[in-house]
Coordinates of C-alpha atoms and ligand atoms in Angstrom, one line a residue:
M1 CA 0.0 0.0 0.0
K2 CA 1.3 3.4 -1.0
V3 CA 0.2 6.8 0.3
L4 CA 0.4 9.7 -2.2
Q5 CA 1.7 13.1 -1.1
D6 CA -0.4 15.0 -3.5
R7 CA -4.1 14.9 -2.7
S8 CA -5.4 16.3 -6.0
L9 CA -7.9 14.0 -7.6
A10 CA -7.4 15.7 -11.0
P11 CA -5.2 12.8 -12.4
F12 CA -7.6 10.2 -11.0
H13 CA -10.9 11.1 -12.7
T14 CA -11.8 12.0 -16.3
F15 CA -14.1 15.0 -15.8
G16 CA -11.0 17.2 -15.2
L17 CA -12.6 19.0 -12.2
D18 CA -10.4 20.7 -9.5
V19 CA -11.1 18.5 -6.5
K20 CA -9.1 17.0 -3.7
A21 CA -9.2 14.1 -1.3
R22 CA -8.1 14.1 2.3
E23 CA -5.9 11.2 1.5
I24 CA -5.1 9.1 -1.6
V25 CA -3.7 5.6 -1.4
I26 CA -2.8 2.9 -3.9
A27 CA -3.9 -0.7 -3.2
E28 CA -2.0 -3.4 -5.1
T29 CA -3.5 -6.5 -3.4
A30 CA -6.8 -7.5 -1.8
Q31 CA -4.9 -7.5 1.5
D32 CA -4.0 -3.8 1.0
L33 CA -7.7 -3.0 0.6
V34 CA -8.7 -4.8 3.8
S35 CA -5.9 -3.3 5.8
I36 CA -7.1 0.2 4.8
W37 CA -10.6 -0.7 6.1
Q38 CA -9.0 -2.1 9.3
D39 CA -6.5 0.7 9.8
E40 CA -7.2 2.7 13.0
S41 CA -6.1 6.0 11.5
Y42 CA -8.7 5.6 8.7
R43 CA -11.4 4.2 10.9
D44 CA -13.7 7.2 11.0
M45 CA -13.0 8.5 7.5
P46 CA -15.2 8.0 4.5
K47 CA -13.6 5.6 2.0
L48 CA -14.0 5.4 -1.8
I49 CA -12.5 2.8 -4.1
L50 CA -11.7 4.3 -7.5
G51 CA -10.6 2.6 -10.7
Q52 CA -9.9 5.3 -13.3
G53 CA -12.7 7.7 -12.2
S54 CA -14.3 7.6 -15.7
N55 CA -17.8 7.2 -14.4
M56 CA -17.5 9.6 -11.6
L57 CA -18.5 13.2 -10.9
F58 CA -17.0 14.6 -7.7
C59 CA -19.5 17.2 -6.4
E60 CA -17.1 18.6 -3.8
D61 CA -13.7 17.7 -2.2
F62 CA -13.8 14.1 -0.8
A63 CA -13.4 14.3 3.0
G64 CA -11.9 10.9 3.3
V65 CA -9.5 8.4 1.8
V66 CA -9.7 7.5 -1.9
V67 CA -8.3 4.1 -2.6
L68 CA -7.0 3.5 -6.1
N69 CA -7.4 -0.1 -7.1
R70 CA -4.3 -1.3 -8.9
I71 CA -4.5 -5.0 -8.4
A72 CA -2.6 -6.4 -11.4
G73 CA -2.3 -9.7 -13.2
I74 CA -3.8 -11.5 -16.3
E75 CA -3.9 -15.3 -16.3
V76 CA -5.2 -17.4 -19.2
E77 CA -6.2 -21.0 -19.0
E78 CA -7.3 -22.9 -22.1
T79 CA -9.9 -25.7 -22.3
A80 CA -11.1 -27.5 -25.5
E81 CA -13.9 -25.0 -25.9
D82 CA -12.8 -21.7 -24.2
F83 CA -10.1 -19.3 -23.2
L84 CA -10.6 -18.6 -19.5
L85 CA -9.3 -15.3 -18.2
H86 CA -8.7 -14.3 -14.6
V87 CA -7.9 -10.6 -14.6
G88 CA -6.8 -8.4 -11.6
A89 CA -9.3 -5.6 -10.9
G90 CA -6.7 -2.9 -11.5
E91 CA -5.8 -3.9 -15.1
D92 CA -6.8 -1.4 -17.8
W93 CA -9.9 -2.5 -19.7
H94 CA -9.0 -1.3 -23.2
Q95 CA -5.5 -2.8 -22.9
L96 CA -7.1 -6.1 -22.0
V97 CA -9.4 -5.9 -25.1
T98 CA -6.5 -5.2 -27.5
K99 CA -4.2 -7.8 -25.9
T100 CA -6.8 -10.6 -26.1
V101 CA -7.7 -9.8 -29.8
E102 CA -4.0 -9.6 -30.8
E103 CA -3.3 -12.9 -29.1
G104 CA -6.1 -14.7 -30.9
M105 CA -8.7 -14.7 -28.1
P106 CA -11.6 -12.8 -29.6
G107 CA -14.8 -11.8 -27.8
L108 CA -14.1 -8.4 -26.2
E109 CA -13.7 -6.4 -29.4
N110 CA -17.1 -4.7 -29.3
L111 CA -16.1 -3.3 -25.9
A112 CA -13.0 -1.5 -27.1
L113 CA -12.0 2.0 -26.0
I114 CA -14.3 1.9 -22.9
P115 CA -12.1 3.7 -20.3
G116 CA -11.6 2.3 -16.9
C117 CA -10.4 -0.7 -14.9
V118 CA -11.4 -4.3 -15.4
G119 CA -12.6 -4.4 -11.8
S120 CA -15.1 -1.6 -12.5
S121 CA -16.6 -3.4 -15.6
P122 CA -19.1 -5.5 -13.7
I123 CA -20.3 -2.7 -11.6
Q124 CA -22.5 -1.1 -14.3
N125 CA -22.2 -4.1 -16.6
I126 CA -20.4 -2.1 -19.2
G127 CA -21.9 -2.3 -22.7
A128 CA -21.4 -1.1 -26.2
Y129 CA -22.3 -2.1 -29.8
G130 CA -24.4 -5.1 -28.9
V131 CA -22.3 -6.7 -26.2
E132 CA -22.3 -6.3 -22.4
L133 CA -19.8 -7.5 -19.8
K134 CA -22.4 -10.1 -18.7
D135 CA -22.0 -11.9 -22.0
V136 CA -18.4 -12.8 -21.3
C137 CA -18.3 -12.8 -17.5
A138 CA -17.7 -16.1 -15.8
Y139 CA -17.4 -14.9 -12.2
V140 CA -16.5 -11.9 -10.1
D141 CA -14.1 -12.2 -7.1
T142 CA -14.7 -9.8 -4.2
V143 CA -13.3 -9.2 -0.8
E144 CA -15.6 -8.2 2.1
L145 CA -13.9 -5.1 3.4
T146 CA -14.6 -5.3 7.1
T147 CA -13.8 -9.1 7.5
G148 CA -11.3 -9.8 4.7
K149 CA -13.4 -12.7 3.6
A150 CA -13.1 -13.6 -0.1
H151 CA -16.1 -14.4 -2.3
R152 CA -16.7 -15.6 -5.8
L153 CA -20.0 -14.6 -7.4
S154 CA -21.3 -16.4 -10.4
T155 CA -22.7 -14.4 -13.3
Q156 CA -26.2 -15.1 -12.1
E157 CA -25.4 -13.9 -8.6
C158 CA -24.1 -10.6 -10.0
Q159 CA -27.7 -9.8 -11.1
F160 CA -26.6 -8.0 -14.2
G161 CA -29.0 -5.6 -15.9
Y162 CA -28.8 -2.6 -18.2
R163 CA -26.0 -0.5 -16.5
D164 CA -26.7 -2.4 -13.3
S165 CA -25.6 -5.1 -11.0
I166 CA -25.6 -6.3 -7.4
F167 CA -22.5 -4.1 -6.9
K168 CA -24.6 -0.9 -7.1
H169 CA -27.0 -2.3 -4.5
E170 CA -26.6 -5.0 -1.8
L171 CA -22.8 -5.1 -2.1
K172 CA -22.2 -1.4 -2.6
N173 CA -19.6 -0.1 0.0
S174 CA -19.2 -3.5 1.7
H175 CA -17.3 -5.5 -1.0
A176 CA -14.4 -4.6 -3.3
I177 CA -14.0 -6.3 -6.6
T178 CA -10.5 -7.9 -6.7
A179 CA -10.7 -9.9 -10.0
V180 CA -13.0 -10.7 -12.9
G181 CA -13.2 -14.1 -14.6
M182 CA -14.1 -14.2 -18.3
R183 CA -14.9 -17.0 -20.7
L184 CA -14.2 -16.4 -24.4
P185 CA -15.4 -19.3 -26.5
K186 CA -12.9 -20.6 -29.1
V187 CA -15.7 -20.8 -31.6
W188 CA -16.1 -17.0 -32.1
K189 CA -19.3 -15.4 -33.2
P190 CA -19.0 -11.8 -34.4
V191 CA -21.6 -9.4 -33.0
I192 CA -22.4 -7.0 -35.8
S193 CA -26.0 -6.2 -35.1
Y194 CA -25.3 -2.5 -34.3
G195 CA -26.0 -0.2 -37.3
P196 CA -22.5 0.7 -38.6
L197 CA -21.1 -2.8 -37.9
A198 CA -23.8 -4.4 -40.1
Q199 CA -21.6 -3.5 -43.2
F200 CA -19.4 -6.5 -42.3
D201 CA -19.9 -10.0 -43.8
P202 CA -20.3 -12.3 -40.7
T203 CA -18.5 -15.1 -42.6
T204 CA -15.3 -13.2 -43.3
V205 CA -15.0 -10.4 -40.7
T206 CA -12.2 -10.7 -38.1
A207 CA -12.2 -9.5 -34.5
A208 CA -9.4 -7.1 -35.3
E209 CA -11.6 -5.5 -38.0
I210 CA -14.5 -5.1 -35.5
L211 CA -12.1 -3.7 -32.9
Q212 CA -10.9 -1.1 -35.4
A213 CA -14.4 -0.2 -36.6
V214 CA -15.6 0.3 -33.0
C215 CA -12.6 2.5 -32.2
D216 CA -13.3 4.6 -35.4
I217 CA -17.0 5.0 -34.4
R218 CA -16.2 6.0 -30.9
Q219 CA -13.4 8.4 -31.8
A220 CA -15.8 10.2 -34.2
K221 CA -18.6 10.6 -31.6
L222 CA -17.2 10.5 -28.1
P223 CA -14.8 13.1 -26.7
D224 CA -11.4 11.9 -25.6
P225 CA -11.2 12.7 -21.8
K226 CA -7.6 13.7 -22.2
V227 CA -8.7 16.5 -24.5
L228 CA -12.2 17.3 -23.1
G229 CA -13.1 16.1 -19.6
N230 CA -16.2 13.9 -19.5
A231 CA -17.6 10.7 -18.0
G232 CA -19.1 9.1 -21.1
S233 CA -22.9 9.0 -21.4
F234 CA -24.1 11.2 -18.6
F235 CA -27.6 9.7 -18.5
K236 CA -28.9 6.2 -19.0
N237 CA -31.2 5.5 -21.9
P238 CA -34.7 5.4 -20.4
V239 CA -36.5 2.1 -20.4
V240 CA -40.2 2.6 -20.6
E241 CA -43.5 0.8 -21.2
S242 CA -44.6 0.2 -24.8
H243 CA -47.7 2.4 -24.4
V244 CA -45.4 5.4 -23.7
V245 CA -43.4 4.7 -26.9
E246 CA -46.7 4.5 -28.9
H247 CA -47.8 7.8 -27.5
L248 CA -44.5 9.5 -28.3
L249 CA -44.2 7.9 -31.8
A250 CA -47.6 9.5 -32.7
H251 CA -45.8 12.9 -32.3
Y252 CA -42.3 11.9 -33.2
P253 CA -42.4 9.1 -35.8
A254 CA -38.6 9.1 -36.3
M255 CA -37.9 8.5 -32.6
P256 CA -35.4 5.6 -32.1
H257 CA -36.7 2.9 -29.8
Y258 CA -35.4 -0.6 -29.0
P259 CA -37.7 -3.4 -27.8
Q260 CA -36.3 -5.2 -24.8
S261 CA -36.7 -8.9 -23.9
N262 CA -39.0 -8.1 -21.0
G263 CA -41.6 -6.3 -23.2
M264 CA -40.3 -2.8 -22.2
E265 CA -38.6 -0.4 -24.7
K266 CA -35.4 1.5 -24.5
L267 CA -35.3 5.1 -25.8
A268 CA -32.2 7.0 -26.9
A269 CA -31.6 9.7 -24.4
G270 CA -29.1 11.3 -26.8
W271 CA -31.8 11.7 -29.4
L272 CA -34.3 13.1 -26.8
I273 CA -31.6 15.7 -25.7
D274 CA -30.7 16.5 -29.3
Q275 CA -34.4 17.1 -30.1
C276 CA -34.4 19.7 -27.4
Q277 CA -31.7 21.5 -29.5
L278 CA -29.2 21.2 -26.7
K279 CA -26.1 20.1 -28.6
G280 CA -23.5 22.8 -27.8
H281 CA -25.6 24.3 -25.0
Q282 CA -23.3 25.7 -22.4
I283 CA -23.6 26.8 -18.8
G284 CA -20.3 28.3 -17.5
G285 CA -17.6 26.0 -18.7
A286 CA -19.8 22.9 -19.0
R287 CA -21.3 22.0 -22.4
V288 CA -23.5 19.4 -24.1
H289 CA -21.1 17.7 -26.5
D290 CA -21.4 18.9 -30.1
Q291 CA -21.2 15.3 -31.6
Q292 CA -23.1 13.3 -28.9
A293 CA -25.8 15.0 -26.9
L294 CA -25.7 12.3 -24.2
V295 CA -22.2 13.4 -23.1
L296 CA -21.6 16.5 -21.0
V297 CA -18.1 17.9 -21.3
N298 CA -15.8 20.1 -19.3
Y299 CA -15.4 22.5 -22.2
H300 CA -13.4 25.2 -20.5
H301 CA -12.4 25.2 -16.8
A302 CA -15.9 24.1 -15.7
Q303 CA -16.8 24.5 -12.1
I304 CA -18.8 21.7 -10.3
D305 CA -21.9 23.9 -10.2
D306 CA -21.7 24.5 -14.0
V307 CA -21.9 20.7 -14.6
L308 CA -24.7 20.3 -12.0
H309 CA -26.8 23.2 -13.5
L310 CA -26.3 21.9 -17.0
A311 CA -27.3 18.4 -16.0
Q312 CA -30.5 19.7 -14.3
F313 CA -31.2 21.9 -17.4
V314 CA -31.0 18.8 -19.6
V315 CA -33.3 16.8 -17.3
D316 CA -35.8 19.6 -17.1
S317 CA -35.8 20.2 -20.9
V318 CA -36.4 16.5 -21.7
K319 CA -39.1 16.2 -19.1
E320 CA -40.9 19.2 -20.4
K321 CA -40.8 18.2 -24.1
F322 CA -41.2 14.4 -23.8
G323 CA -42.5 13.8 -20.2
I324 CA -39.5 11.5 -19.7
E325 CA -37.4 11.7 -16.6
L326 CA -33.7 11.1 -17.3
E327 CA -31.6 9.3 -14.7
H328 CA -27.9 9.9 -14.5
E329 CA -25.6 7.0 -15.3
V330 CA -22.5 8.9 -13.9
R331 CA -22.0 8.2 -10.1
F332 CA -22.2 11.4 -8.1
M333 CA -19.8 11.6 -5.1
A334 CA -20.4 14.2 -2.3
G335 CA -17.9 14.9 0.5
A336 CA -18.5 11.7 2.4
K337 CA -20.9 9.5 0.4
E338 CA -22.6 8.9 -2.9
T339 CA -25.3 11.3 -3.8
K340 CA -27.5 12.2 -6.8
L341 CA -28.3 15.2 -8.9
A342 CA -31.6 16.1 -7.2
E343 CA -29.8 16.2 -3.8
V344 CA -26.8 18.4 -4.8
V345 CA -28.0 20.8 -7.5
R346 CA -27.9 24.3 -5.9
Ligands
FAD401 P1 -14.6 4.5 -11.6 O1 -15.3 5.7 -12.3 O2 -13.3 4.7 -11.0 O3 -15.6 3.9 -10.5 C1 -17.0 3.7 -10.9 C2 -17.7 3.2 -9.6 O4 -17.3 1.9 -9.3 C3 -17.5 4.0 -8.4 O5 -18.7 4.0 -7.6 C4 -16.4 3.3 -7.6 O6 -16.4 3.5 -6.2 C5 -16.7 1.8 -7.9 N1 -15.5 1.0 -8.0 C6 -14.5 1.1 -8.8 N2 -13.6 0.0 -8.7 C7 -14.2 -0.7 -7.7 C8 -13.8 -2.0 -7.1 N3 -12.7 -2.6 -7.5 N4 -14.6 -2.6 -6.2 C9 -15.7 -1.9 -5.8 N5 -16.2 -0.8 -6.3 C10 -15.4 -0.2 -7.3 N6 -19.5 2.8 -20.0 C11 -20.1 1.8 -20.7 O7 -20.8 0.9 -20.1 N7 -20.1 1.8 -22.1 C12 -19.5 2.7 -22.8 O8 -19.5 2.6 -24.0 C13 -18.8 3.7 -22.1 N8 -18.1 4.7 -22.8 C14 -17.4 5.6 -22.1 C15 -16.7 6.6 -22.9 C16 -16.0 7.6 -22.2 C17 -15.3 8.6 -23.0 C18 -16.0 7.7 -20.8 C19 -15.2 8.7 -20.1 C20 -16.7 6.7 -20.1 C21 -17.4 5.7 -20.7 N9 -18.2 4.7 -20.0 C22 -18.8 3.7 -20.7 C23 -18.2 4.8 -18.5 C24 -17.0 4.1 -17.9 O9 -15.9 3.9 -18.8 C25 -17.3 2.8 -17.2 O10 -18.4 2.9 -16.3 C26 -16.1 2.1 -16.6 O11 -16.4 0.8 -16.2 C27 -15.7 2.9 -15.3 O12 -14.4 2.4 -14.9 P2 -13.5 3.1 -13.9 O13 -12.4 2.2 -13.5 O14 -13.1 4.4 -14.4 O15 -14.6 3.3 -12.7
EPU402 N1 -28.6 10.3 -31.2 C1 -29.0 11.5 -31.7 N2 -28.3 12.6 -31.3 C2 -27.3 12.5 -30.4 C3 -26.9 11.2 -29.9 C4 -27.6 10.1 -30.3 O1 -29.9 11.6 -32.5 O2 -26.7 13.5 -30.1 C5 -29.3 9.1 -31.7 C6 -28.4 8.3 -32.7 O3 -28.5 8.7 -34.0 C7 -29.0 6.9 -32.5 C8 -29.4 6.8 -31.1 O4 -29.6 8.2 -30.7 O5 -30.2 6.7 -33.3 C9 -28.5 6.1 -30.1 O6 -27.2 6.7 -30.2 P1 -25.8 5.9 -30.1 O7 -25.8 4.7 -31.0 O8 -24.7 6.9 -30.3 O9 -25.8 5.3 -28.6 P2 -26.3 5.9 -27.3 O10 -27.6 5.3 -26.9 O11 -26.2 7.4 -27.3 C10 -25.2 4.0 -25.9 C11 -24.5 3.8 -24.6 C12 -23.0 4.1 -24.9 C13 -22.5 3.1 -25.9 C14 -23.3 3.2 -27.2 C15 -22.9 2.2 -28.2 C16 -25.9 4.3 -22.8 C17 -26.4 5.3 -21.7 N3 -25.0 4.7 -23.6 O12 -25.2 5.3 -26.3 O13 -22.3 3.9 -23.6 O14 -21.1 3.3 -26.1 O15 -24.7 3.1 -26.9 O16 -23.5 1.0 -27.9 O17 -26.5 3.2 -22.8 C18 -21.6 5.1 -21.6 O18 -22.3 4.3 -21.0 O19 -20.9 5.9 -21.1 C19 -21.6 5.0 -23.1 C20 -20.8 5.8 -23.9

């Protein structure tokens, strides 16, 4: 375990806001994590585990200890049917995707260029271009922070849903993810159902071609956090009853909508925001991204309040035009605990 001297959180989250923690430490093993939770000097401090801070909005300075999860290690086992990966929670997600594709273990290519750590991937069940973490996840290893007890959760036990899992609910704050197991079948089936990927011939396409196409699409639409601070899609796509969709389609026949397996329908929040003419809308230094209305960016030295006011303005605009309440996907962190937009907007 290493304690950092500089307490700025600027290098450890992607929104580029000027925030600090009371203490920042690096955990390289599960035991490091447990020892922080058991350390007397940290006992009364709020604690927050962070991967790469790419799904995080700090609403003020964090009045406690931020623990950067850097548990490393990639192990590959081969069976007749599958490649079985056991990956340390602190490994970089995109590097894992490129490494596996390059080494002839396809299956993660649709999830290329998603920022963050492998250990964060099950938390919101990361997804893009027709694939979610749940499709490749074999198990998730955790450590119970107050007891040090190790657990292995099966995919079913993780209760994966759209941008959701047990780690946002029952296990939030009590368990840290230490490793993720993935199963990549040797008989690879390309997933090219998403619009721009449908150009490929499923009988000849390679995983490397899909990986490249996904990177190209993402680079055209999504801002690079190194250039423009952001946390990806700021809001979730709303999942609504089909009668709501029918009502809206009567007024907006071009509205994208995606039937779900449970009879509900998913709407495109980016389209809803775009229809409110909000692309490029700016409050202080925070702005609705010009290429993808679902992303709010730190355009120019944004203050925390700029981001909060812009987020609320987007929510209010969509509610007024479509009657749909957007819910933020980005995790909001107050000084001592997680919070949400409605509680912090001033
Ligand atoms: P962090 O932001 O550091 O943490 C997220 C949450 O998980 C926090 O609550 C944190 O406390 C908790 N946490 C982190 N590590 C652990 C651990 N080991 N144990 C327990 N709790 C932990 N997401 C998608 O699903 N699909 C996309 O296509 C996508 N595109 C994106 C594009 C951009 C440009 C950006 C900036 C973000 C995008 N995201 C996307 C969101 C983000 O990349 C994912 O949510 C990612 O998994 C977050 O990883 P992280 O390590 O940065 O997590
Ligand atoms: N659209 C617009 N205007 C916009 C943005 C989108 O009209 O400004 C329309 C698009 O034309 C398309 C639809 O909305 O018809 C959906 O857009 P897109 O395919 O770009 O995807 P998204 O729904 O905006 C979701 C995920 C992304 C993921 C992509 C690709 C959520 C909240 N977001 O975005 O995930 O990369 O699909 O699968 O589910 C993230 O979670 O941070 C993230 C970036």
